[in-house]
Amino acid sequence: MKFKFSSFEVDDGMLHSAAVITAATFSCLMSGFVLQNIWRKYIVRQRIKRRREESKLSIQKMGDYLMQHGLSVDKRNIILDMPMAELQRKLQNGSLKALDVLRAYQSKAIEVTKDLNCVVEPIWEAEEQAIACDFMTGKKSPLHGIPVSLKENYHVQGYDSTGGMAKFIDCPQPDDNVIVKTLKEQGAIPFMRTNLPQTMMVYESSNPIYGETRNPHDPKRGPGGSSSGEGCLIGAGGSVLGFGTDIGGSLRIPAHMCGVCCLKPTVGRISTEGTHEVHKGATLVPGATGPLSRDVDGLVLAMKSLLVSHMFELDRSVPPIPFRPEIYEDHRPLRIGYFHDIGYMPSVPACERGVREVREILEKNGHTLIEFKVPRVDKALELFAQCVFGDGCKTFTDALKYDVVDPSFKLTYFLIHQAPEWLKRVAGFFYRTVGHDPIPKKVLVAAAGIKSVSKWWGVVEDLQAYRKKFEMEMRANKLDAIISPGFAYAAIPLGKAFLTVGAVAYTNLYNVINYPAGSLPVTKVTEEDEKLLENYPTKTLYAKNIKKLSKGSVGLPINVQFVAPPYQEELVLRLMKEVETSIKLGERHS
Ligand SMILES: CCCCCCCC/C=C\CCCCCCCC(N)=O
């Protein structure tokens, strides 16, 4: 057969050859594409392996070095037992040397990371800084000689900030970030970098580069995240002060699960410049930077030292509001709202008791406590997802292209980030019908992305309206502050966070409204709490999973959150200090 086109004729043979050429070209392209993918993935795996080995080697080298230059066990333990105020005083009056303090914490950090894997690498320049501190004469800065640990996503000159993603290996930072510069200027000694989960948008603790961090109170359980290494290292006694980030609870969840204090400031109160976050452009609910510490004095010292002209000069977007002692030291009785149940899944009995006990302490101290109902938690969760996943999670999937996805992140990554919208809707239908829970659908649809600028502006208006509504509820009750559970439950087994992820409502609420929130350890799970867990209501799938995964948690730490309106960090710290003091006094008398 012949086909006649305008200027030439094509016979069967020619058609056949064209088809063969097309098929050959197509298969060449396809195999090229597949081979390129295989090659890229191979390169990524090699890069991950190399970085993991470098990290292990650096930790081992530090261990070997300390064997020769370390302190005696007794001297080390005396230093490690000191609360922040005593440590600071002794460094200031010269009765402790910065180098000894550094060695004590280096050796404890290296010791605990062997089992808990919380340290990513030591900061080798610390020693030189400690020696310089000890040679210094004249007036000492407030953080003189205090070793501080940093979440891996804090930019430190010469080190990568990977966020657990292979793409960012071998990208050493040209400079320290604003917080690190200010800390150094105030005399602090950054000495360890700590682990985090891949992308940081999950409250697990594992990534393919540095592996999995475990809970210092029960290594089979997770330390929470994403400031996992910080929570773990401080909880295990290997650091006295650390810094992390928090967009949905990343400071507060590990603080709660590891039994340490933290403060998530209002975004804007201290600099957030120079931290690695995948979706820096999602500014409606941005990540906060903040301190974690063994005690409230550590948080106060950190805030006082950061809120200084040095930081205001380095980052002019930060309003120059120094630490206000008149608010922190005030004794005026306050009206404080409280809740145990956010209106989605209830908190477990131990967390509920934590709030109840803090309520009693505060009432005894003369404050008025009023039950508070959180307005529309479903809306807060939907807004959170719209604001952080509004690009349909493209930034996340681009960042992880060719990467190895960590097993602890696979389900989250697939369902929230990668799945097409129709599949998200099907999954949402499953949660609603089988799980008796309409909220995941809203979140998943939000994570499919905002489709137009006018819809985006609608989200902005909704967010403003929600923030106003929350403010009006507080005003209606004349509330100065709020206390609420540190999280919905204590630490659960490693790798299971996705099965209970709705619980993030307990922390990300305060990111959505941008209120400062501190977290304070107040109690531990008791046998009685464990018995009461039997009656925990299990209406939704998440609640069922919480009940199941919370079993066997006797002895684990429980925190309470302290919250105040924007820019009232000093008020949050005042309440935390008041409760911490009352608990310590109670312990002394019992
Ligand atoms: C499968 C859908 C579940 C939806 C229900 C719960 C809503 C949770 C929304 C987003 C999950 C992201 C978890 C963020 C953890 C953030 C920790 C952090 N970086 O501060």
Coordinates of C-alpha atoms and ligand atoms in Angstrom, one line a residue:
M1 CA 0.0 0.0 0.0
K2 CA 1.2 3.5 -0.7
F3 CA 0.3 6.8 1.0
K4 CA 0.6 9.9 -1.0
F5 CA 1.5 13.1 0.7
S6 CA 1.6 16.4 -1.1
S7 CA 5.2 16.1 -2.4
F8 CA 6.3 12.5 -1.8
E9 CA 5.0 9.0 -1.5
V10 CA 5.5 6.7 1.5
D11 CA 5.4 2.9 1.1
D12 CA 5.0 0.1 3.8
G13 CA 8.7 -0.4 4.1
M14 CA 9.3 3.3 4.9
L15 CA 6.5 3.2 7.5
H16 CA 8.0 0.1 9.1
S17 CA 11.5 1.7 9.3
A18 CA 10.0 4.9 10.8
A19 CA 8.2 2.8 13.4
V20 CA 11.4 0.9 14.2
I21 CA 13.4 4.1 14.5
T22 CA 10.7 5.7 16.8
A23 CA 10.5 2.6 19.0
A24 CA 14.3 2.4 19.2
T25 CA 14.6 6.1 20.0
F26 CA 11.9 5.8 22.6
S27 CA 13.5 2.7 24.3
C28 CA 16.9 4.5 24.2
L29 CA 15.4 7.5 25.9
M30 CA 13.6 5.3 28.4
S31 CA 16.7 3.3 29.2
G32 CA 18.7 6.5 29.4
F33 CA 16.2 7.9 31.8
V34 CA 16.1 4.7 34.0
L35 CA 19.9 4.4 33.9
Q36 CA 20.3 8.1 34.9
N37 CA 17.9 7.5 37.8
I38 CA 19.8 4.4 38.9
W39 CA 23.1 6.3 38.7
R40 CA 21.8 9.3 40.6
K41 CA 20.4 7.1 43.3
Y42 CA 23.7 5.2 43.5
I43 CA 25.6 8.5 43.8
V44 CA 23.2 9.7 46.5
R45 CA 23.6 6.4 48.5
Q46 CA 27.4 6.7 48.2
R47 CA 27.2 10.3 49.4
I48 CA 25.0 9.3 52.4
K49 CA 27.4 6.4 53.3
R50 CA 30.4 8.7 53.2
R51 CA 28.9 11.4 55.3
R52 CA 27.7 8.8 57.9
E53 CA 31.2 7.4 58.1
E54 CA 32.7 10.9 58.5
S55 CA 30.2 11.7 61.3
K56 CA 31.0 8.4 63.1
L57 CA 34.7 9.0 62.7
S58 CA 34.5 12.5 64.1
I59 CA 32.6 11.3 67.1
Q60 CA 35.1 8.5 67.7
K61 CA 38.0 10.8 67.3
M62 CA 36.6 13.1 69.9
G63 CA 36.1 10.1 72.2
D64 CA 39.7 9.1 71.8
Y65 CA 40.9 12.6 72.3
L66 CA 38.9 12.9 75.6
M67 CA 40.4 9.6 76.8
Q68 CA 43.7 11.4 76.9
H69 CA 42.7 14.9 77.8
G70 CA 39.4 14.3 79.8
L71 CA 38.6 15.1 83.4
S72 CA 38.5 12.6 86.3
V73 CA 35.1 11.0 86.7
D74 CA 34.5 12.8 90.0
K75 CA 35.3 16.2 88.7
R76 CA 33.2 15.6 85.6
N77 CA 30.2 14.5 87.5
I78 CA 30.4 17.5 89.9
I79 CA 30.2 19.8 86.8
L80 CA 27.4 17.8 85.1
D81 CA 25.3 17.9 88.3
M82 CA 25.3 21.7 88.5
P83 CA 22.1 23.5 87.7
M84 CA 22.4 26.4 85.1
A85 CA 22.5 29.2 87.7
E86 CA 25.4 27.6 89.7
L87 CA 27.3 26.7 86.5
Q88 CA 27.0 30.3 85.3
R89 CA 28.0 31.8 88.6
K90 CA 31.1 29.6 88.9
L91 CA 32.2 30.4 85.4
Q92 CA 31.7 34.1 86.1
N93 CA 33.6 34.2 89.3
G94 CA 36.4 32.0 87.9
S95 CA 36.0 29.1 90.2
L96 CA 35.3 26.9 87.2
K97 CA 37.3 26.9 84.0
A98 CA 35.5 27.0 80.6
L99 CA 37.8 24.2 79.3
D100 CA 36.8 21.9 82.2
V101 CA 33.1 22.6 81.7
L102 CA 33.6 21.9 78.0
R103 CA 35.4 18.6 78.6
A104 CA 32.8 17.5 81.0
Y105 CA 30.0 18.0 78.6
Q106 CA 31.9 16.7 75.6
S107 CA 32.6 13.5 77.4
K108 CA 29.0 13.0 78.6
A109 CA 27.7 13.8 75.1
I110 CA 30.0 11.3 73.5
E111 CA 29.2 8.7 76.1
V112 CA 25.4 9.0 75.7
T113 CA 25.4 9.2 71.9
K114 CA 26.9 5.7 71.8
D115 CA 23.5 4.3 72.7
L116 CA 21.1 7.1 71.9
N117 CA 22.6 8.4 68.6
C118 CA 21.7 12.0 69.4
V119 CA 25.0 13.7 68.3
V120 CA 25.6 14.2 64.6
E121 CA 29.1 15.6 65.0
P122 CA 31.3 17.5 67.5
I123 CA 32.2 21.1 66.7
W124 CA 35.9 21.0 66.9
E125 CA 36.5 24.7 67.2
A126 CA 34.9 24.6 70.7
E127 CA 38.2 23.8 72.4
E128 CA 40.0 26.9 71.0
Q129 CA 37.0 29.1 72.2
A130 CA 37.1 27.6 75.7
I131 CA 40.8 28.2 76.0
A132 CA 40.3 31.8 74.8
C133 CA 37.6 32.2 77.5
D134 CA 39.9 31.1 80.2
F135 CA 42.6 33.6 79.1
M136 CA 40.1 36.4 79.0
T137 CA 40.5 39.2 81.5
G138 CA 37.9 41.9 82.4
K139 CA 34.1 41.8 82.4
K140 CA 32.7 38.5 81.3
S141 CA 29.7 38.1 79.0
P142 CA 26.6 36.4 80.5
L143 CA 27.1 33.0 78.7
H144 CA 30.9 33.0 79.4
G145 CA 32.1 29.4 79.0
I146 CA 28.7 27.8 78.7
P147 CA 28.7 24.9 76.2
V148 CA 25.7 24.9 73.9
S149 CA 24.4 22.2 71.5
L150 CA 22.8 23.1 68.2
K151 CA 20.2 21.3 66.1
E152 CA 21.8 20.2 62.8
N153 CA 19.8 22.7 60.8
Y154 CA 21.5 25.7 62.5
H155 CA 24.0 27.2 60.1
V156 CA 27.5 26.9 61.5
Q157 CA 30.4 28.1 59.4
G158 CA 32.1 25.2 57.6
Y159 CA 29.5 22.6 58.5
D160 CA 26.5 21.3 56.3
S161 CA 22.9 21.9 57.4
T162 CA 21.3 18.9 55.7
G163 CA 18.0 18.6 57.6
G164 CA 18.6 14.8 57.0
M165 CA 18.4 15.2 53.2
A166 CA 21.2 14.0 51.0
K167 CA 20.8 16.8 48.5
F168 CA 22.4 19.2 51.1
I169 CA 25.4 17.1 51.9
D170 CA 28.7 18.8 50.9
C171 CA 27.2 22.3 51.1
P172 CA 29.3 23.8 54.0
Q173 CA 27.8 27.0 55.3
P174 CA 29.8 30.1 54.6
D175 CA 28.8 31.7 57.9
D176 CA 27.3 31.1 61.4
N177 CA 23.7 32.1 61.7
V178 CA 22.5 35.1 63.7
I179 CA 21.8 33.1 66.8
V180 CA 25.1 31.3 66.7
K181 CA 27.0 34.6 66.2
T182 CA 25.1 36.2 69.1
L183 CA 25.7 33.2 71.4
K184 CA 29.4 33.3 70.7
E185 CA 29.5 37.1 71.2
Q186 CA 27.9 36.4 74.6
G187 CA 30.6 33.9 75.5
A188 CA 28.8 30.6 74.7
I189 CA 30.7 27.7 73.2
P190 CA 28.8 25.8 70.5
F191 CA 30.2 22.2 71.0
M192 CA 27.9 19.6 69.5
R193 CA 25.5 19.4 66.5
T194 CA 22.4 17.2 67.1
N195 CA 20.2 14.9 65.0
L196 CA 16.8 15.5 63.5
P197 CA 14.2 13.6 61.3
Q198 CA 14.4 13.8 57.5
T199 CA 12.8 17.2 56.3
M200 CA 11.9 18.0 60.0
M201 CA 8.3 17.9 59.1
V202 CA 7.5 14.9 61.2
Y203 CA 8.0 14.3 65.0
E204 CA 10.1 11.2 64.5
S205 CA 13.9 11.2 65.0
S206 CA 15.4 9.4 62.0
N207 CA 17.1 10.2 58.7
P208 CA 19.1 8.1 56.2
I209 CA 22.3 10.0 56.9
Y210 CA 22.7 10.0 60.6
G211 CA 20.2 7.3 61.6
E212 CA 17.7 7.1 64.5
T213 CA 17.9 9.0 67.8
R214 CA 16.3 7.2 70.8
N215 CA 14.6 8.3 73.9
P216 CA 16.9 8.7 76.9
H217 CA 14.3 7.3 79.3
D218 CA 13.4 4.3 77.2
P219 CA 15.6 3.6 74.1
K220 CA 12.8 1.6 72.4
R221 CA 10.7 4.8 72.3
G222 CA 11.2 8.0 70.3
P223 CA 12.5 11.2 71.7
G224 CA 9.9 13.2 69.6
G225 CA 11.0 15.7 67.0
S226 CA 12.0 17.4 65.1
S227 CA 14.6 18.8 67.6
S228 CA 15.1 15.1 68.5
G229 CA 18.8 15.2 69.2
E230 CA 18.5 18.3 71.4
G231 CA 15.7 16.8 73.5
C232 CA 17.6 13.6 73.8
L233 CA 21.1 15.0 74.6
I234 CA 19.8 17.5 77.2
G235 CA 17.5 14.8 78.7
A236 CA 20.4 12.4 78.9
G237 CA 22.6 15.1 80.7
G238 CA 25.0 15.6 77.7
S239 CA 24.2 19.3 77.3
V240 CA 22.9 22.1 79.6
L241 CA 21.6 24.4 76.9
G242 CA 20.6 23.8 73.3
F243 CA 18.8 25.4 70.4
G244 CA 16.3 24.0 68.0
T245 CA 13.4 25.0 65.7
D246 CA 9.6 24.6 65.9
I247 CA 7.0 24.9 63.2
G248 CA 4.4 22.5 64.6
G249 CA 5.9 21.4 68.0
S250 CA 9.5 20.6 67.1
L251 CA 10.9 22.1 70.3
R252 CA 8.0 21.2 72.6
I253 CA 7.4 17.6 71.5
P254 CA 11.0 16.4 72.2
A255 CA 11.1 18.6 75.4
H256 CA 7.9 16.8 76.6
M257 CA 9.1 13.3 75.6
C258 CA 12.6 13.7 77.0
G259 CA 11.6 15.7 80.1
V260 CA 13.4 19.0 79.5
C261 CA 12.4 22.6 79.3
C262 CA 12.0 24.7 76.2
L263 CA 10.6 27.9 74.9
K264 CA 9.1 28.5 71.5
P265 CA 9.1 32.2 71.2
T266 CA 6.8 34.3 69.1
V267 CA 8.2 34.2 65.5
G268 CA 9.9 37.5 65.2
R269 CA 11.0 37.9 68.8
I270 CA 14.4 36.3 68.1
S271 CA 16.1 35.8 64.7
T272 CA 15.2 32.9 62.5
E273 CA 17.8 33.8 59.9
G274 CA 20.2 31.0 58.9
T275 CA 18.3 27.8 59.8
H276 CA 17.7 25.2 57.1
E277 CA 14.0 24.7 56.5
V278 CA 12.8 23.2 53.2
H279 CA 9.9 25.5 52.8
K280 CA 11.3 28.9 53.9
G281 CA 8.8 30.6 51.6
A282 CA 5.8 29.4 53.6
T283 CA 5.8 32.5 55.8
L284 CA 2.2 32.4 57.1
V285 CA 3.1 29.8 59.7
P286 CA 6.9 30.1 59.9
G287 CA 9.3 28.1 62.0
A288 CA 10.4 29.6 65.3
T289 CA 13.9 29.2 66.8
G290 CA 14.3 28.7 70.5
P291 CA 16.2 27.3 73.4
L292 CA 15.9 24.0 75.3
S293 CA 17.4 23.6 78.7
R294 CA 17.6 21.4 81.8
D295 CA 15.8 24.1 83.8
V296 CA 13.9 27.4 83.4
D297 CA 17.0 29.5 84.4
G298 CA 18.7 28.1 81.3
L299 CA 15.9 29.4 79.1
V300 CA 15.9 32.8 80.9
L301 CA 19.6 33.1 80.5
A302 CA 19.4 32.2 76.8
M303 CA 16.6 34.8 76.1
K304 CA 18.4 37.6 78.1
S305 CA 21.6 36.9 76.2
L306 CA 20.0 36.8 72.8
L307 CA 17.7 39.9 73.2
V308 CA 20.6 42.3 72.9
S309 CA 21.8 45.0 70.4
H310 CA 24.2 42.5 68.8
M311 CA 21.3 40.4 67.5
F312 CA 19.1 43.4 66.7
E313 CA 22.0 44.8 64.6
L314 CA 22.6 41.5 62.8
D315 CA 19.0 40.9 62.0
R316 CA 17.1 44.2 61.6
S317 CA 13.8 42.4 61.1
V318 CA 13.8 41.6 64.8
P319 CA 12.1 44.3 66.9
P320 CA 14.6 45.6 69.4
I321 CA 12.7 44.5 72.5
P322 CA 15.3 43.5 75.2
F323 CA 14.4 41.0 77.9
R324 CA 11.9 42.7 80.2
P325 CA 12.7 41.7 83.9
E326 CA 9.7 43.7 85.1
I327 CA 7.4 41.2 83.5
Y328 CA 9.5 38.1 84.5
E329 CA 9.8 39.2 88.1
D330 CA 6.3 40.5 88.6
H331 CA 4.2 38.8 91.3
R332 CA 0.7 40.1 90.2
P333 CA -1.9 37.4 90.4
L334 CA -3.1 36.3 86.9
R335 CA -6.1 34.8 85.2
I336 CA -5.0 31.7 83.5
G337 CA -7.0 29.5 81.2
Y338 CA -6.5 25.7 81.1
F339 CA -7.7 22.7 79.1
H340 CA -6.9 19.0 79.1
D341 CA -8.7 18.1 75.9
I342 CA -8.1 20.2 72.8
G343 CA -11.4 19.0 71.3
Y344 CA -9.9 16.4 68.9
M345 CA -8.4 13.5 70.8
P346 CA -8.2 13.7 74.6
S347 CA -4.8 13.8 76.3
V348 CA -3.9 10.6 78.1
P349 CA -4.5 10.4 81.9
A350 CA -0.9 11.3 82.8
C351 CA -1.0 14.4 80.7
E352 CA -4.3 15.4 82.1
R353 CA -3.0 15.0 85.6
G354 CA 0.0 17.1 84.7
V355 CA -2.2 20.0 83.8
R356 CA -4.4 19.4 86.9
E357 CA -1.4 19.5 89.2
V358 CA 0.0 22.7 87.7
R359 CA -3.5 24.2 88.0
E360 CA -3.5 23.4 91.7
I361 CA 0.0 24.9 92.2
L362 CA -1.0 28.1 90.4
E363 CA -4.3 28.3 92.4
K364 CA -2.4 27.9 95.6
N365 CA -0.1 30.7 94.5
G366 CA -3.1 33.0 94.2
H367 CA -3.9 32.9 90.5
T368 CA -7.4 32.3 89.1
L369 CA -7.8 29.3 86.8
I370 CA -10.6 29.2 84.3
E371 CA -11.5 26.3 82.0
F372 CA -10.8 27.3 78.4
K373 CA -12.3 25.9 75.2
V374 CA -10.1 26.0 72.2
P375 CA -12.1 27.4 69.2
R376 CA -12.4 25.1 66.2
V377 CA -9.4 22.9 66.4
D378 CA -10.3 21.4 63.0
K379 CA -9.9 24.8 61.5
A380 CA -6.5 25.3 63.2
L381 CA -5.3 22.0 61.7
E382 CA -6.6 22.8 58.3
L383 CA -5.0 26.2 58.3
F384 CA -1.7 24.6 59.5
A385 CA -1.8 22.2 56.5
Q386 CA -2.8 25.0 54.1
C387 CA 0.0 27.2 55.2
V388 CA 2.8 24.7 55.3
F389 CA 1.8 22.4 52.5
G390 CA 0.0 25.0 50.3
D391 CA 2.3 24.4 47.3
G392 CA 1.0 20.8 47.2
C393 CA 4.2 19.8 48.9
K394 CA 6.3 20.4 45.8
T395 CA 9.1 21.9 47.8
F396 CA 9.4 18.8 49.8
T397 CA 9.2 16.3 46.9
D398 CA 11.8 18.4 45.0
A399 CA 14.1 18.4 48.0
L400 CA 13.8 14.6 48.2
K401 CA 14.1 13.8 44.5
Y402 CA 16.6 10.9 44.1
D403 CA 17.0 10.8 47.9
V404 CA 16.5 7.7 50.1
V405 CA 13.3 8.2 52.0
D406 CA 13.7 7.2 55.7
P407 CA 11.5 4.3 56.8
S408 CA 10.1 6.4 59.6
F409 CA 9.0 9.1 57.1
K410 CA 7.7 6.8 54.2
L411 CA 4.0 6.8 55.1
T412 CA 3.9 10.6 55.9
Y413 CA 5.9 11.3 52.7
F414 CA 3.7 9.1 50.5
L415 CA 0.3 10.2 51.9
I416 CA 0.8 13.8 52.7
H417 CA 3.5 14.8 50.2
Q418 CA 3.4 12.5 47.2
A419 CA -0.1 11.1 46.7
P420 CA -2.2 12.6 44.0
E421 CA -5.3 14.6 45.1
W422 CA -7.8 11.8 44.3
L423 CA -5.8 9.3 46.5
K424 CA -5.7 11.9 49.3
R425 CA -9.5 12.1 49.0
V426 CA -9.9 8.3 49.1
A427 CA -7.6 8.2 52.2
G428 CA -9.6 11.0 53.8
F429 CA -12.8 9.0 53.1
F430 CA -11.2 6.0 54.9
Y431 CA -10.3 8.1 57.9
R432 CA -13.8 9.6 58.0
T433 CA -15.7 6.3 57.7
V434 CA -13.5 3.7 59.3
G435 CA -11.6 6.1 61.6
H436 CA -14.7 8.2 62.5
D437 CA -12.6 11.3 62.0
P438 CA -13.3 14.0 59.4
I439 CA -10.2 16.0 60.1
P440 CA -7.6 14.0 58.1
K441 CA -9.6 14.6 55.0
K442 CA -9.4 18.4 55.5
V443 CA -5.7 18.2 56.1
L444 CA -5.0 15.9 53.1
V445 CA -7.0 18.0 50.7
A446 CA -5.2 21.1 52.0
A447 CA -1.9 19.3 51.4
A448 CA -2.9 18.8 47.8
G449 CA -2.2 22.5 47.4
I450 CA -3.9 25.9 47.0
K451 CA -5.0 26.2 43.4
S452 CA -5.0 30.0 42.8
V453 CA -3.8 33.3 44.2
S454 CA -7.3 34.3 45.1
K455 CA -7.7 31.0 47.1
W456 CA -4.4 31.7 48.8
W457 CA -5.6 35.1 49.8
G458 CA -8.7 33.4 51.2
V459 CA -6.4 31.3 53.4
V460 CA -4.7 34.4 54.6
E461 CA -8.0 35.9 55.6
D462 CA -9.1 32.7 57.3
L463 CA -5.9 32.6 59.3
Q464 CA -6.3 36.2 60.4
A465 CA -9.9 35.5 61.4
Y466 CA -8.9 32.4 63.4
R467 CA -6.2 34.4 65.2
K468 CA -8.7 37.1 66.0
K469 CA -11.2 34.6 67.2
F470 CA -8.6 33.1 69.6
E471 CA -7.7 36.5 70.9
M472 CA -11.3 37.4 71.4
E473 CA -11.9 34.2 73.4
M474 CA -9.0 35.0 75.6
R475 CA -10.3 38.6 76.0
A476 CA -13.8 37.4 76.8
N477 CA -12.4 35.4 79.7
K478 CA -9.9 38.1 80.6
L479 CA -7.1 35.6 80.4
D480 CA -3.4 36.6 80.7
A481 CA -2.1 33.1 79.9
I482 CA -3.1 29.5 79.2
I483 CA -1.7 26.1 80.4
S484 CA -2.3 23.0 78.4
P485 CA -0.9 19.4 78.0
G486 CA 2.7 19.2 76.9
F487 CA 1.4 16.8 74.3
A488 CA -1.4 14.3 74.0
Y489 CA 0.7 11.4 75.2
A490 CA 4.1 10.4 76.6
A491 CA 6.9 9.0 74.3
I492 CA 5.7 6.1 72.1
P493 CA 7.6 3.3 70.3
L494 CA 10.0 4.5 67.6
G495 CA 8.6 5.0 64.1
K496 CA 4.9 5.1 65.1
A497 CA 4.3 8.9 65.1
F498 CA 2.3 8.8 61.8
L499 CA -0.3 6.5 63.5
T500 CA -1.1 9.3 66.0
V501 CA -0.2 12.4 64.0
G502 CA -3.5 14.2 64.7
A503 CA -2.0 14.7 68.3
V504 CA 0.2 17.5 66.8
A505 CA -2.9 19.7 67.3
Y506 CA -1.7 20.1 70.9
T507 CA 1.4 22.0 69.8
N508 CA 0.8 23.3 66.3
L509 CA -2.2 25.4 67.6
Y510 CA 0.3 27.8 69.1
N511 CA 2.3 28.0 65.8
V512 CA -0.9 28.8 63.9
I513 CA -1.8 31.7 66.3
N514 CA 1.9 32.6 66.7
Y515 CA 1.8 32.7 70.6
P516 CA 4.9 32.0 72.6
A517 CA 4.7 28.6 74.3
G518 CA 7.1 27.1 76.9
S519 CA 7.2 23.5 78.0
L520 CA 8.1 22.4 81.5
P521 CA 8.5 18.8 82.9
V522 CA 6.1 18.5 85.8
T523 CA 5.6 14.8 86.5
K524 CA 6.1 11.2 85.3
V525 CA 3.6 8.6 84.2
T526 CA 2.5 6.5 87.2
E527 CA 1.0 3.0 87.6
E528 CA -2.3 4.7 88.4
D529 CA -2.1 6.7 85.1
E530 CA -1.5 3.4 83.3
K531 CA -4.6 1.8 84.9
L532 CA -6.7 4.9 84.0
L533 CA -5.5 4.5 80.4
E534 CA -8.0 1.6 80.2
N535 CA -10.8 4.1 80.2
Y536 CA -9.3 6.4 77.6
P537 CA -12.0 7.2 75.0
T538 CA -11.2 5.7 71.6
K539 CA -13.7 7.3 69.2
T540 CA -11.2 7.8 66.4
L541 CA -8.5 5.8 64.8
Y542 CA -5.9 8.1 66.2
A543 CA -7.3 7.8 69.7
K544 CA -7.2 4.0 69.4
N545 CA -3.6 4.1 68.3
I546 CA -2.7 6.5 71.2
K547 CA -4.2 4.1 73.7
K548 CA -2.4 1.1 72.3
L549 CA 1.0 2.8 71.9
S550 CA 0.9 4.5 75.3
K551 CA 0.9 1.2 77.2
G552 CA 4.0 0.5 79.2
S553 CA 5.0 4.2 79.7
V554 CA 5.3 4.2 83.5
G555 CA 8.2 6.5 84.5
L556 CA 8.2 8.5 81.3
P557 CA 8.3 12.3 81.6
I558 CA 5.2 14.5 81.2
N559 CA 5.4 18.3 80.5
V560 CA 2.9 21.1 80.6
Q561 CA 2.8 24.0 78.1
F562 CA 2.6 27.6 79.3
V563 CA 1.3 30.0 76.7
A564 CA 0.8 33.8 76.5
P565 CA -0.2 36.3 73.8
P566 CA 2.5 37.3 71.2
Y567 CA 5.7 38.9 72.5
Q568 CA 4.9 37.9 76.2
E569 CA 7.9 35.4 76.5
E570 CA 8.8 36.9 79.9
L571 CA 5.3 36.1 81.2
V572 CA 5.5 32.5 79.9
L573 CA 8.9 32.1 81.7
R574 CA 7.6 33.7 84.9
L575 CA 4.9 31.1 85.2
M576 CA 7.2 28.3 84.3
K577 CA 9.7 29.4 86.9
E578 CA 7.0 29.8 89.5
V579 CA 5.7 26.2 88.9
E580 CA 9.2 24.7 88.7
T581 CA 10.1 26.3 92.1
S582 CA 6.9 25.0 93.7
I583 CA 7.5 21.5 92.4
K584 CA 11.1 21.5 93.7
L585 CA 10.0 22.8 97.1
G586 CA 7.3 20.1 97.2
E587 CA 9.8 17.4 96.3
R588 CA 12.1 18.7 99.1
H589 CA 9.3 18.5 101.6
S590 CA 8.0 15.1 100.6
Ligands
LIG1 C1 -2.8 11.7 57.2 C2 -3.3 13.0 57.6 C3 -3.4 13.3 59.0 C4 -4.0 14.6 59.3 C5 -4.4 14.9 60.7 C6 -3.4 15.6 61.5 C7 -2.9 16.9 61.0 C8 -1.4 17.0 61.0 C9 -0.9 17.9 60.0 C10 0.3 17.8 59.5 C11 1.3 16.8 60.0 C12 2.6 17.3 60.0 C13 3.3 17.1 61.3 C14 4.2 18.2 61.6 C15 5.2 18.0 62.7 C16 5.9 19.2 62.9 C17 7.0 19.2 63.8 C18 7.8 20.5 63.5 N1 8.6 20.5 62.5 O1 7.6 21.4 64.2

